[in-house]
């Protein structure tokens, strides 16, 4: 069994500021971890994924996330927010035994000019 | 383009009507799933399938049926629509490396 907690359902930053979206997980087996982004009226798109290689994972659009096993976290960051980053972001965990996935409840990112 | 195709994109039903949401993928993925997305509740798994002929229930299966006669298709049937089933529905397939590919969604309103 596994679970995902995204801390903060809404995050607001100014354009150019650091983006930090938090994700904590629990899993009874080693997990694969993912971040997906959903723009308005669209489906989810993969941002980045951790599959037990490097713990610092770089994704599209300048985003990156670090897998920290000791903290059971997989926080998403971007050094400088852009207006086009405004979207909803989902963290997901899939156990490495190919079981069912679990998605977090999502964090809506607002970028202020 | 390879991907997941959902139809229709929008649908309005009357309470008690039935309908089928279609989902097809052309990536030869064994794993397919249906989610519903409601404000503040994230994605909730309705049903999933690990291959043709095999389906199983997710978190919120009541009121929905699925079948998987081919690898490509995974339709979701609403047996008797209720206002509580007003939602956005996403179909997704999962390939190697466990990465999901999502369809663009079906926005369903039940009145």
Tab-separated table of C-alpha atoms in Angstrom, chain B residues 11-74:
chain	number	residue	atom	x	y	z
B	11	UNK	CA	-21.373	14.992	-22.821
B	12	UNK	CA	-24.583	15.954	-21.056
B	13	UNK	CA	-26.777	13.150	-19.745
B	14	UNK	CA	-30.087	13.038	-17.985
B	15	UNK	CA	-30.327	11.175	-14.699
B	16	UNK	CA	-30.878	7.483	-15.368
B	17	UNK	CA	-29.434	7.436	-18.863
B	18	UNK	CA	-26.574	5.117	-19.729
B	19	UNK	CA	-23.601	5.774	-21.922
B	20	UNK	CA	-20.121	4.547	-22.801
B	21	UNK	CA	-16.973	6.628	-22.701
B	22	UNK	CA	-14.521	5.375	-25.272
B	23	UNK	CA	-10.762	5.046	-24.794
B	24	UNK	CA	-8.227	3.726	-27.275
B	25	UNK	CA	-4.440	3.599	-27.254
B	26	UNK	CA	-2.016	2.677	-30.011
B	27	UNK	CA	1.125	2.099	-27.936
B	28	UNK	CA	0.491	-1.596	-27.186
B	29	UNK	CA	0.374	-0.867	-23.467
B	30	UNK	CA	-0.941	-3.658	-21.301
B	31	UNK	CA	-2.039	-1.459	-18.389
B	32	UNK	CA	-4.969	0.923	-18.809
B	33	UNK	CA	-7.015	2.795	-16.268
B	34	UNK	CA	-9.892	5.218	-15.784
B	35	UNK	CA	-9.828	8.144	-13.356
B	36	UNK	CA	-12.303	10.795	-12.407
B	37	UNK	CA	-11.161	14.261	-11.414
B	38	UNK	CA	-13.240	16.433	-9.129
B	39	UNK	CA	-12.275	19.813	-7.626
B	40	UNK	CA	-10.160	19.392	-4.514
B	41	UNK	CA	-10.136	15.598	-4.767
B	42	UNK	CA	-7.336	14.935	-7.217
B	43	UNK	CA	-7.528	11.854	-9.395
B	44	UNK	CA	-9.494	8.885	-8.166
B	45	UNK	CA	-9.084	5.483	-9.782
B	46	UNK	CA	-12.332	3.957	-11.037
B	47	UNK	CA	-11.239	0.750	-12.764
B	48	UNK	CA	-8.054	-0.580	-14.271
B	49	UNK	CA	-6.864	-3.410	-16.479
B	50	UNK	CA	-3.508	-5.174	-16.643
B	51	UNK	CA	-4.230	-6.757	-20.007
B	52	UNK	CA	-6.910	-7.988	-22.378
B	53	UNK	CA	-9.581	-9.927	-20.527
B	54	UNK	CA	-8.470	-8.720	-17.088
B	55	UNK	CA	-10.085	-5.858	-15.179
B	56	UNK	CA	-10.217	-4.834	-11.540
B	57	UNK	CA	-11.819	-2.193	-9.359
B	58	UNK	CA	-10.170	0.953	-8.148
B	59	UNK	CA	-11.197	3.334	-5.354
B	60	UNK	CA	-14.585	4.422	-6.720
B	61	UNK	CA	-16.011	1.685	-8.971
B	62	UNK	CA	-19.697	1.895	-8.051
B	63	UNK	CA	-21.933	2.852	-10.955
B	64	UNK	CA	-19.308	2.044	-13.582
B	65	UNK	CA	-18.458	-1.025	-15.637
B	66	UNK	CA	-15.478	-1.767	-17.836
B	67	UNK	CA	-14.353	-4.462	-20.227
B	68	UNK	CA	-11.089	-5.123	-22.043
B	69	UNK	CA	-11.636	-7.302	-25.082
B	70	UNK	CA	-8.557	-5.970	-26.902
B	71	UNK	CA	-5.256	-4.426	-25.859
B	72	UNK	CA	-6.187	-1.176	-27.594
B	73	UNK	CA	-9.637	-0.416	-26.188
B	74	UNK	CA	-10.882	0.138	-22.642
